[in-house]
PDB file of C-alpha atoms and ligand atoms in Angstrom:
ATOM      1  CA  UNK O  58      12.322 165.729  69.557  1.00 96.00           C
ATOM      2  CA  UNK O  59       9.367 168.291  68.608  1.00 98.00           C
ATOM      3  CA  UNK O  60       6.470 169.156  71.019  1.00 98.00           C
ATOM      4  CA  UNK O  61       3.827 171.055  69.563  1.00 98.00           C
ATOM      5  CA  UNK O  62       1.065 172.636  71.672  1.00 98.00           C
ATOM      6  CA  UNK O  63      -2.499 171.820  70.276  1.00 98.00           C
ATOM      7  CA  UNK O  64      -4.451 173.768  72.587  1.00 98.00           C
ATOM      8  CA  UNK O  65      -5.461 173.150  76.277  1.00 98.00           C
ATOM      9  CA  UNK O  66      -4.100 169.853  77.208  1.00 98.00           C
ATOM     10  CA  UNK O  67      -3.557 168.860  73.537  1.00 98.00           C
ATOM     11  CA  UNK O  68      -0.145 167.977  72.651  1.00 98.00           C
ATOM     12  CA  UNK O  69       1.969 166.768  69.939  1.00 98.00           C
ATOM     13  CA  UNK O  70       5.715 164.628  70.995  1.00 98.00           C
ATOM     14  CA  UNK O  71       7.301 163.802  67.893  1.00 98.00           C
ATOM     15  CA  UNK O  72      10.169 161.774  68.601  1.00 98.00           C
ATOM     16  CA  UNK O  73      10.536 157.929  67.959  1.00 98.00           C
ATOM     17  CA  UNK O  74       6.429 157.921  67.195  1.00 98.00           C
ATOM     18  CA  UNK O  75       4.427 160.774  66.638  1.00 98.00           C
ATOM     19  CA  UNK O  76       2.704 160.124  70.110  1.00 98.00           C
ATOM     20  CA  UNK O  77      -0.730 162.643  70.191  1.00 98.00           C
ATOM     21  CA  UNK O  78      -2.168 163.240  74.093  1.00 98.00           C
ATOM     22  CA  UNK O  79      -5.170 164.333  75.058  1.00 98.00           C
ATOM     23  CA  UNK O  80      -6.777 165.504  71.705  1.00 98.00           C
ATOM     24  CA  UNK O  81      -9.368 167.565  72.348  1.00 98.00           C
ATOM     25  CA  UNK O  82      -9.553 169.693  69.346  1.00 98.00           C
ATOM     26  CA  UNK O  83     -13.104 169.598  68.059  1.00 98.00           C
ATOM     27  CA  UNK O  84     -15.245 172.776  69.954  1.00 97.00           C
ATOM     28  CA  UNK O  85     -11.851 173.514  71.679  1.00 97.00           C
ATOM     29  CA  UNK O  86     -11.578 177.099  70.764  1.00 97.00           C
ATOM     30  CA  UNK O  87      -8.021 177.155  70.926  1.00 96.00           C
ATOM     31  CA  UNK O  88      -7.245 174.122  68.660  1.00 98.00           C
ATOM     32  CA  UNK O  89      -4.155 174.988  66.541  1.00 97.00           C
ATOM     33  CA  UNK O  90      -5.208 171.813  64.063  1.00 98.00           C
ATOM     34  CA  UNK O  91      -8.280 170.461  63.294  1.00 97.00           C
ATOM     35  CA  UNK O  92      -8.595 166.778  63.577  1.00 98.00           C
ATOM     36  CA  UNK O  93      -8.522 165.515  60.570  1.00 98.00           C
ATOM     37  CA  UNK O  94      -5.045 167.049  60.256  1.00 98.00           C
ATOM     38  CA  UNK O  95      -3.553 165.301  62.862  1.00 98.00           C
ATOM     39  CA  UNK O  96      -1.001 162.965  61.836  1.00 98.00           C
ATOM     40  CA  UNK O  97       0.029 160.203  65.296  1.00 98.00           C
ATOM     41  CA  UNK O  98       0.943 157.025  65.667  1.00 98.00           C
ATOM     42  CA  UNK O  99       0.130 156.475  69.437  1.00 98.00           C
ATOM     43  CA  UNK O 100      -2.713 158.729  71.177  1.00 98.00           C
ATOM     44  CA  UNK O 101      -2.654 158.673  74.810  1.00 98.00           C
ATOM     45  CA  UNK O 102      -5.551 159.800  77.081  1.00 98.00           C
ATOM     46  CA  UNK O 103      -5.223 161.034  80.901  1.00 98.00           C
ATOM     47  CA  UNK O 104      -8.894 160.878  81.755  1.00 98.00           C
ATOM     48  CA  UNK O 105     -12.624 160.223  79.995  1.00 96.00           C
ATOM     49  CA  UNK O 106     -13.579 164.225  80.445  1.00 96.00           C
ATOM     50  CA  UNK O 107     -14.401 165.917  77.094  1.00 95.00           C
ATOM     51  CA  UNK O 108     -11.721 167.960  77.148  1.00 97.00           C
ATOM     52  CA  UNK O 109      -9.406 165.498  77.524  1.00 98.00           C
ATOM     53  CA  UNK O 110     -10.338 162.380  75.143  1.00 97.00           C
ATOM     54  CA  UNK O 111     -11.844 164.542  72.572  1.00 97.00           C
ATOM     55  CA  UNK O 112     -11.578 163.509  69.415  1.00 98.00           C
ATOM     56  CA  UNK O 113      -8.964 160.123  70.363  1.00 98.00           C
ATOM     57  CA  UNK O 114     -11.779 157.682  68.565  1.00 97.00           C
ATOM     58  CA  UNK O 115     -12.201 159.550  65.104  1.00 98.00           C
ATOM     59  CA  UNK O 116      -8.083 160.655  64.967  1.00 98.00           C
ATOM     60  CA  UNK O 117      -7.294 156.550  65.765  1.00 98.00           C
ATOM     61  CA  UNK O 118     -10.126 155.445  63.185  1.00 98.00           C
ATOM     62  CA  UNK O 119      -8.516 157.633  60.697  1.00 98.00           C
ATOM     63  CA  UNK O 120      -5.096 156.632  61.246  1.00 98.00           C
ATOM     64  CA  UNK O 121      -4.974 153.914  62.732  1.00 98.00           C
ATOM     65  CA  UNK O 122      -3.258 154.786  65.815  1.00 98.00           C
ATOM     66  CA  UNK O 123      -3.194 152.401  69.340  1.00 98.00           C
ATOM     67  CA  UNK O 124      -4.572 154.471  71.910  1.00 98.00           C
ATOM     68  CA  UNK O 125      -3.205 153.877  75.222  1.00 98.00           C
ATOM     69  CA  UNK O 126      -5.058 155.007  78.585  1.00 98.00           C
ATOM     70  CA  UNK O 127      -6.075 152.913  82.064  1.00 98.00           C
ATOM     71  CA  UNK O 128      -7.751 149.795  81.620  1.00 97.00           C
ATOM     72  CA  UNK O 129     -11.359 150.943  81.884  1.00 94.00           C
ATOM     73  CA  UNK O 130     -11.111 153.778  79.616  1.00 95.00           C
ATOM     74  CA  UNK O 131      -9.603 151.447  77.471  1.00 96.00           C
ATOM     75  CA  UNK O 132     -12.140 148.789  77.427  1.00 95.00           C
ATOM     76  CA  UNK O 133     -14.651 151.758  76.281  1.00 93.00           C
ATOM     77  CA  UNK O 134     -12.461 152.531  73.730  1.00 95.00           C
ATOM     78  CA  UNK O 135     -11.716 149.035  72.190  1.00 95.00           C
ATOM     79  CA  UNK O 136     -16.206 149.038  72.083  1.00 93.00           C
ATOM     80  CA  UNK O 137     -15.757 152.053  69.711  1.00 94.00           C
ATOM     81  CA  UNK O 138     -13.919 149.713  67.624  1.00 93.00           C
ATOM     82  CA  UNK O 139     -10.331 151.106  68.236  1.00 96.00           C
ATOM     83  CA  UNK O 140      -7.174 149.438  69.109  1.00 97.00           C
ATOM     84  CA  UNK O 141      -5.933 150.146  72.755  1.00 98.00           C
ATOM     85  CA  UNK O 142      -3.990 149.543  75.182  1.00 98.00           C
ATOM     86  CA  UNK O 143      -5.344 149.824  78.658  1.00 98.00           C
ATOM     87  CA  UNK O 144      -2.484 149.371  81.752  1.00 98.00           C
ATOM     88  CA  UNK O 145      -2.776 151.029  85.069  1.00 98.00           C
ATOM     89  CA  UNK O 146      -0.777 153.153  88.071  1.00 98.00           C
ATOM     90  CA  UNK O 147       3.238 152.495  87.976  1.00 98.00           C
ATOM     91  CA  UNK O 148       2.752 149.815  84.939  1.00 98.00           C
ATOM     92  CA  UNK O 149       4.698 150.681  81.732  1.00 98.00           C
ATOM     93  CA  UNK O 150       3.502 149.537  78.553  1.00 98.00           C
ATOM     94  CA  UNK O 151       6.248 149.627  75.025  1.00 98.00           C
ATOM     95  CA  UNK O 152       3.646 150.975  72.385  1.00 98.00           C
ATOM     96  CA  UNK O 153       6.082 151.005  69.263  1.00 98.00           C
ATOM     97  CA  UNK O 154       9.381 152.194  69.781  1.00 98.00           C
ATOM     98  CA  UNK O 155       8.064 154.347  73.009  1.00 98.00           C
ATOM     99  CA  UNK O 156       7.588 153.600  76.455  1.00 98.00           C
ATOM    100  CA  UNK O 157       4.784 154.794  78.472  1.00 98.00           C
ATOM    101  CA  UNK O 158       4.302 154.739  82.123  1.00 98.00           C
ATOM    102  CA  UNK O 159       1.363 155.562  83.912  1.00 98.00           C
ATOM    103  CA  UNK O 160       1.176 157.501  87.215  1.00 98.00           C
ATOM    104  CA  UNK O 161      -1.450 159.521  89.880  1.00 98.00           C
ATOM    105  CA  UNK O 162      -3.156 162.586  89.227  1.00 98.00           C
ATOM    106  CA  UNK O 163      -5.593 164.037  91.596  1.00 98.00           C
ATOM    107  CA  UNK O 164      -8.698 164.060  89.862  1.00 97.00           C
ATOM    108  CA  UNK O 165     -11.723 162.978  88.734  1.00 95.00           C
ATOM    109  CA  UNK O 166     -13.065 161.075  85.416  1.00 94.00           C
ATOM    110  CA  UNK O 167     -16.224 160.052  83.801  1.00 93.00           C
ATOM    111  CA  UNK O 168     -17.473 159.799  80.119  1.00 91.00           C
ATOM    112  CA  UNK O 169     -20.127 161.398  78.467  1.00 86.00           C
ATOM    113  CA  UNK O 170     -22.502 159.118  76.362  1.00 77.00           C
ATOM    114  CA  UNK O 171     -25.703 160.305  75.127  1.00 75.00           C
ATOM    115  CA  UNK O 172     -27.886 161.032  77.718  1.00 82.00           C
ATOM    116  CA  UNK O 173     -25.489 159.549  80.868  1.00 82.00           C
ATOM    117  CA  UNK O 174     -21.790 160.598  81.985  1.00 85.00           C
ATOM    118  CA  UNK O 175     -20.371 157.224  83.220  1.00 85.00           C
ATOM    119  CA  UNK O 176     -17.462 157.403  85.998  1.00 86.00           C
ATOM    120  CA  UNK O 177     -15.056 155.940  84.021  1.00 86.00           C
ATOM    121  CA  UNK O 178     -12.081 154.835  86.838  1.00 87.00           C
ATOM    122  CA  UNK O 179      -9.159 156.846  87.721  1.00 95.00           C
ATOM    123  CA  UNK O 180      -7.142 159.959  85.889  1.00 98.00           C
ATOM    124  CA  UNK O 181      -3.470 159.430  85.238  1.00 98.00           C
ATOM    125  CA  UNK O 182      -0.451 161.275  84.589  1.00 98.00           C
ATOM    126  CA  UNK O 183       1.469 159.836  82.369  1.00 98.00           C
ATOM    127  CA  UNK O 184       5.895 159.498  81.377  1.00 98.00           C
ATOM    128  CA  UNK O 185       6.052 159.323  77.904  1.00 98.00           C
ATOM    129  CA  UNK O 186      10.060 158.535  76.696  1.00 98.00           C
ATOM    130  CA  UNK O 187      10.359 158.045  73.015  1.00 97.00           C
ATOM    131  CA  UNK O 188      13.556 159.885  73.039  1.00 95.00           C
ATOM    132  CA  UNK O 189      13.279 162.493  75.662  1.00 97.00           C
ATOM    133  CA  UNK O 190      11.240 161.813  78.604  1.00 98.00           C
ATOM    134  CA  UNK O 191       8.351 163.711  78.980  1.00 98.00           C
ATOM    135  CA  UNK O 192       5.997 164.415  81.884  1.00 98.00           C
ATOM    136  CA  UNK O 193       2.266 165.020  80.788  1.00 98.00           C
ATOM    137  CA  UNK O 194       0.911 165.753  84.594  1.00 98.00           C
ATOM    138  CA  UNK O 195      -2.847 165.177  82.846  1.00 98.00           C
ATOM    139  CA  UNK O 196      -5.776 167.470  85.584  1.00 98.00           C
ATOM    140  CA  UNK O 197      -4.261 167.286  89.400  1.00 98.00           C
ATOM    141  CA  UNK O 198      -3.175 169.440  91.943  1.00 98.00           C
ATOM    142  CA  UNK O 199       0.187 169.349  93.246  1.00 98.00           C
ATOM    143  CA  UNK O 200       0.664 166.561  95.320  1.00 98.00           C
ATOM    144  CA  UNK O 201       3.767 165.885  97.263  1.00 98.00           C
ATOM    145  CA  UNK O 202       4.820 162.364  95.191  1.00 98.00           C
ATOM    146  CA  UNK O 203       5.403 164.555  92.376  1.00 98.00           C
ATOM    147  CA  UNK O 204       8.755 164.617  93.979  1.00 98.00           C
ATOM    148  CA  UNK O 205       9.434 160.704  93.380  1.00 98.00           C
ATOM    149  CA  UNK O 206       8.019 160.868  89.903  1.00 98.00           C
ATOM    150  CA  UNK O 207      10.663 163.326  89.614  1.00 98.00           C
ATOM    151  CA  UNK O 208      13.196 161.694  91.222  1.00 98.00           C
ATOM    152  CA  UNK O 209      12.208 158.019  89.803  1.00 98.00           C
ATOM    153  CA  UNK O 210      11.965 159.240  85.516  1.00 98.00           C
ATOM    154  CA  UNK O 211      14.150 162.266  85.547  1.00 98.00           C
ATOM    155  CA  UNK O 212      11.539 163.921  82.636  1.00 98.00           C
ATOM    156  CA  UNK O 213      13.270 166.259  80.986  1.00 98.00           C
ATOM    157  CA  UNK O 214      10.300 167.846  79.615  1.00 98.00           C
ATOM    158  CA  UNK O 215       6.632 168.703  82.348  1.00 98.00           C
ATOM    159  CA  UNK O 216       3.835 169.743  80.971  1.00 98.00           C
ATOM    160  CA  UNK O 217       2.063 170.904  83.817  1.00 98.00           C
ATOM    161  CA  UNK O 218      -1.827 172.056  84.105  1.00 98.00           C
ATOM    162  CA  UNK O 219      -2.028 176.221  85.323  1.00 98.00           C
ATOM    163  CA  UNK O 220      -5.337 177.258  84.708  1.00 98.00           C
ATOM    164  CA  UNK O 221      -6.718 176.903  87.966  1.00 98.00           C
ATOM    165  CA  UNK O 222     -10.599 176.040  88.955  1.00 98.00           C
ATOM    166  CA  UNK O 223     -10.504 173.053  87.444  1.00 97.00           C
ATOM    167  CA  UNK O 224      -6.553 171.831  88.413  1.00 98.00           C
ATOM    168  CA  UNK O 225      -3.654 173.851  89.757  1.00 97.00           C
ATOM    169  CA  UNK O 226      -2.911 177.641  89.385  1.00 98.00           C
ATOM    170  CA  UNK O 227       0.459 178.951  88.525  1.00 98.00           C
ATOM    171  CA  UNK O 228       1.551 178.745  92.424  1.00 97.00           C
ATOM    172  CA  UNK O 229       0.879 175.034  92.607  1.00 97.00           C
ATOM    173  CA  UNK O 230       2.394 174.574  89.644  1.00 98.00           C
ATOM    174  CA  UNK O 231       5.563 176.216  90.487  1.00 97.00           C
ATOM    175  CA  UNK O 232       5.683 174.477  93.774  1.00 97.00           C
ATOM    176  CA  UNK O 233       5.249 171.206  91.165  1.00 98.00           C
ATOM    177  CA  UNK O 234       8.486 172.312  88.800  1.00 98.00           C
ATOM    178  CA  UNK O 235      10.371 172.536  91.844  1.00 97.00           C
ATOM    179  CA  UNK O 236       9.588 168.862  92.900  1.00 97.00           C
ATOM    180  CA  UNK O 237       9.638 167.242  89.390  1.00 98.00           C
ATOM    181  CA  UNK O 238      12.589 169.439  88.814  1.00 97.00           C
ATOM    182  CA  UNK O 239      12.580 169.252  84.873  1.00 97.00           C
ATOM    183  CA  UNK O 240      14.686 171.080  82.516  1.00 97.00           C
ATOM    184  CA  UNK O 241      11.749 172.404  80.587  1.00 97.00           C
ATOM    185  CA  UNK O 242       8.177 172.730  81.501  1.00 98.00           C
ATOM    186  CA  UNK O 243       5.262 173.972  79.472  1.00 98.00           C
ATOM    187  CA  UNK O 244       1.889 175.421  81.132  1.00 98.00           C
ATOM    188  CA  UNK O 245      -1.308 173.996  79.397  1.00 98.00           C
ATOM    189  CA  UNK O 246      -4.994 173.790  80.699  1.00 98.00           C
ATOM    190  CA  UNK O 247      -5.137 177.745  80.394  1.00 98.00           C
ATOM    191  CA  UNK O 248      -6.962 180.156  78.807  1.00 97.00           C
ATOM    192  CA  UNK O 249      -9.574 178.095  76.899  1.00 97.00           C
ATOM    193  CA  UNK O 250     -12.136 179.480  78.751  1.00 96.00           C
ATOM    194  CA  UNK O 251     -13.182 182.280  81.365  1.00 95.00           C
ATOM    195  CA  UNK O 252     -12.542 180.262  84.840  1.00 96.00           C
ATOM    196  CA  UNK O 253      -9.385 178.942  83.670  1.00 97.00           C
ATOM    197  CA  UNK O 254      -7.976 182.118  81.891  1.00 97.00           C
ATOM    198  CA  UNK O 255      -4.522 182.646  83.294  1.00 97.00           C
ATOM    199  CA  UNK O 256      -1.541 184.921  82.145  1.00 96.00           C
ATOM    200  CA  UNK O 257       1.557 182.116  81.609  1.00 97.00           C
ATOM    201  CA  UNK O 258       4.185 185.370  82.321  1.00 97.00           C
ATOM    202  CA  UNK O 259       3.166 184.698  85.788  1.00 96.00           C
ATOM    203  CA  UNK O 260       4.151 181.362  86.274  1.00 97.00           C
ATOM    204  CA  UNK O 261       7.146 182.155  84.547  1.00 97.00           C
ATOM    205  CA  UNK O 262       7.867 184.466  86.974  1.00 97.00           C
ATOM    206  CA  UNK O 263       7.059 181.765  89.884  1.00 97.00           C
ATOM    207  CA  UNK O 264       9.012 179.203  88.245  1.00 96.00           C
ATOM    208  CA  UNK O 265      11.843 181.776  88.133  1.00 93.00           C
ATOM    209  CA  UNK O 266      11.747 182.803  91.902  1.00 91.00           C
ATOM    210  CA  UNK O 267      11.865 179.358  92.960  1.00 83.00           C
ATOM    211  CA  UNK O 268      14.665 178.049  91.062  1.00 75.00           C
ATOM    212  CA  UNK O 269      16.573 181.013  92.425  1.00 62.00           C
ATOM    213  CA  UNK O 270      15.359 180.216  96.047  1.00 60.00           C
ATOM    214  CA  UNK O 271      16.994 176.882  95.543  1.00 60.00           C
ATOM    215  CA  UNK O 272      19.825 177.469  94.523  1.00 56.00           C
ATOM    216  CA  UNK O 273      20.855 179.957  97.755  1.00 47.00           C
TER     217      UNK O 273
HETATM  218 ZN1  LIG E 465     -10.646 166.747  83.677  1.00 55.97          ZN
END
């Protein structure tokens, strides 16, 4: 399995789909790809914020992938004329050969049309197994149930949020590692701009400490 870092939230899991999350690439100045590069068979969105859907709508027209997010997101999506797949909290939907499960993330979510942001329902986190099992916590805090998502998927792989202001900061999200208790975990949500700018060493460093504080 390959996992490729787009940029803030942006990822890449290439294992038995290419599945693409949270593609926010256009005016994301740390995009690694622009859009119309992207190659995906599944795109999954955590919530309807900018920064977070993106560009799902042009990548899926272009290549025709199912995009897969809660059921009100997804009923704006399928009105953009895009195939999706809208489930909700602790469902698990088989989108090709991967499985997807949704979960909680402490949050908010709206979408912006042209001249109105909508509320559009609730932000997820989301277990995405097509091969390994991967975590993608989407915009939360740490919250105490991360320990039973932990204990209930065993993901290998978290991708948790650091940047702060907007989600958790490195502390939270070492607190997090050491109640998913992966054997990986990525920061992302950092360093795109000023109030989230973070240095990742840090929660290295955090992530480090706490393991070892475990183990005595
Ligand atoms: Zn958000």
């Amino acid at each position: 399995m390959k996992i490729t870092w787009l940029g803030h939230a942006a990822f890449l899991i290439e294992g038995r789909d290419k599945v693409l999350v949270d593609p926010f690439l256009t005016g994301n100045p740390k995009a690694t790809i622009s859009p119309d590069k992207v190659d995906c068979d599944i795109i999954c969105v955590t919530h309807g914020h900018a920064d977070h859907l993106g560009d799902a709508v042009e990548i899926a027209r272009r290549t025709g992938a199912v995009v897969v997010s809660i059921v009100e997101m997804s009923m704006y999506i399928e009105r953009c004329d895009v195939e999706s797949i809208g489930f909700n909290l602790g469902g698990t939907a088989k989108v090709k050969n991967t499985s997807i499960t949704m979960v909680p993330a402490f949050h908010s979510s709206s979408i912006g049309a042209p001249g109105l942001e909508f509320s559009a329902a609730m932000p997820v986190g989301l277990l995405i197994d097509s091969e390994k099992v991967v975590y993608h916590a989407g915009d939360t805090c740490v919250f105490g149930d991360m320990k039973l998502i932990g204990n209930m998927y065993r993901p290998e792989i978290a991708l948790l949020p650091i940047g702060g202001f907007f989600t958790m900061d490195p502390r939270q999200a070492a607190l997090a590692t050491s109640l998913v208790k992966p054997a990986c975990v990525i920061p992302m949500h950092y360093g795109t701009w000023e109030p989230i700018e973070q240095d990742p060493k840090e929660f290295e460093k955090l992530v480090s400490a706490s393991s070892l504080a475990r183990k005595s």
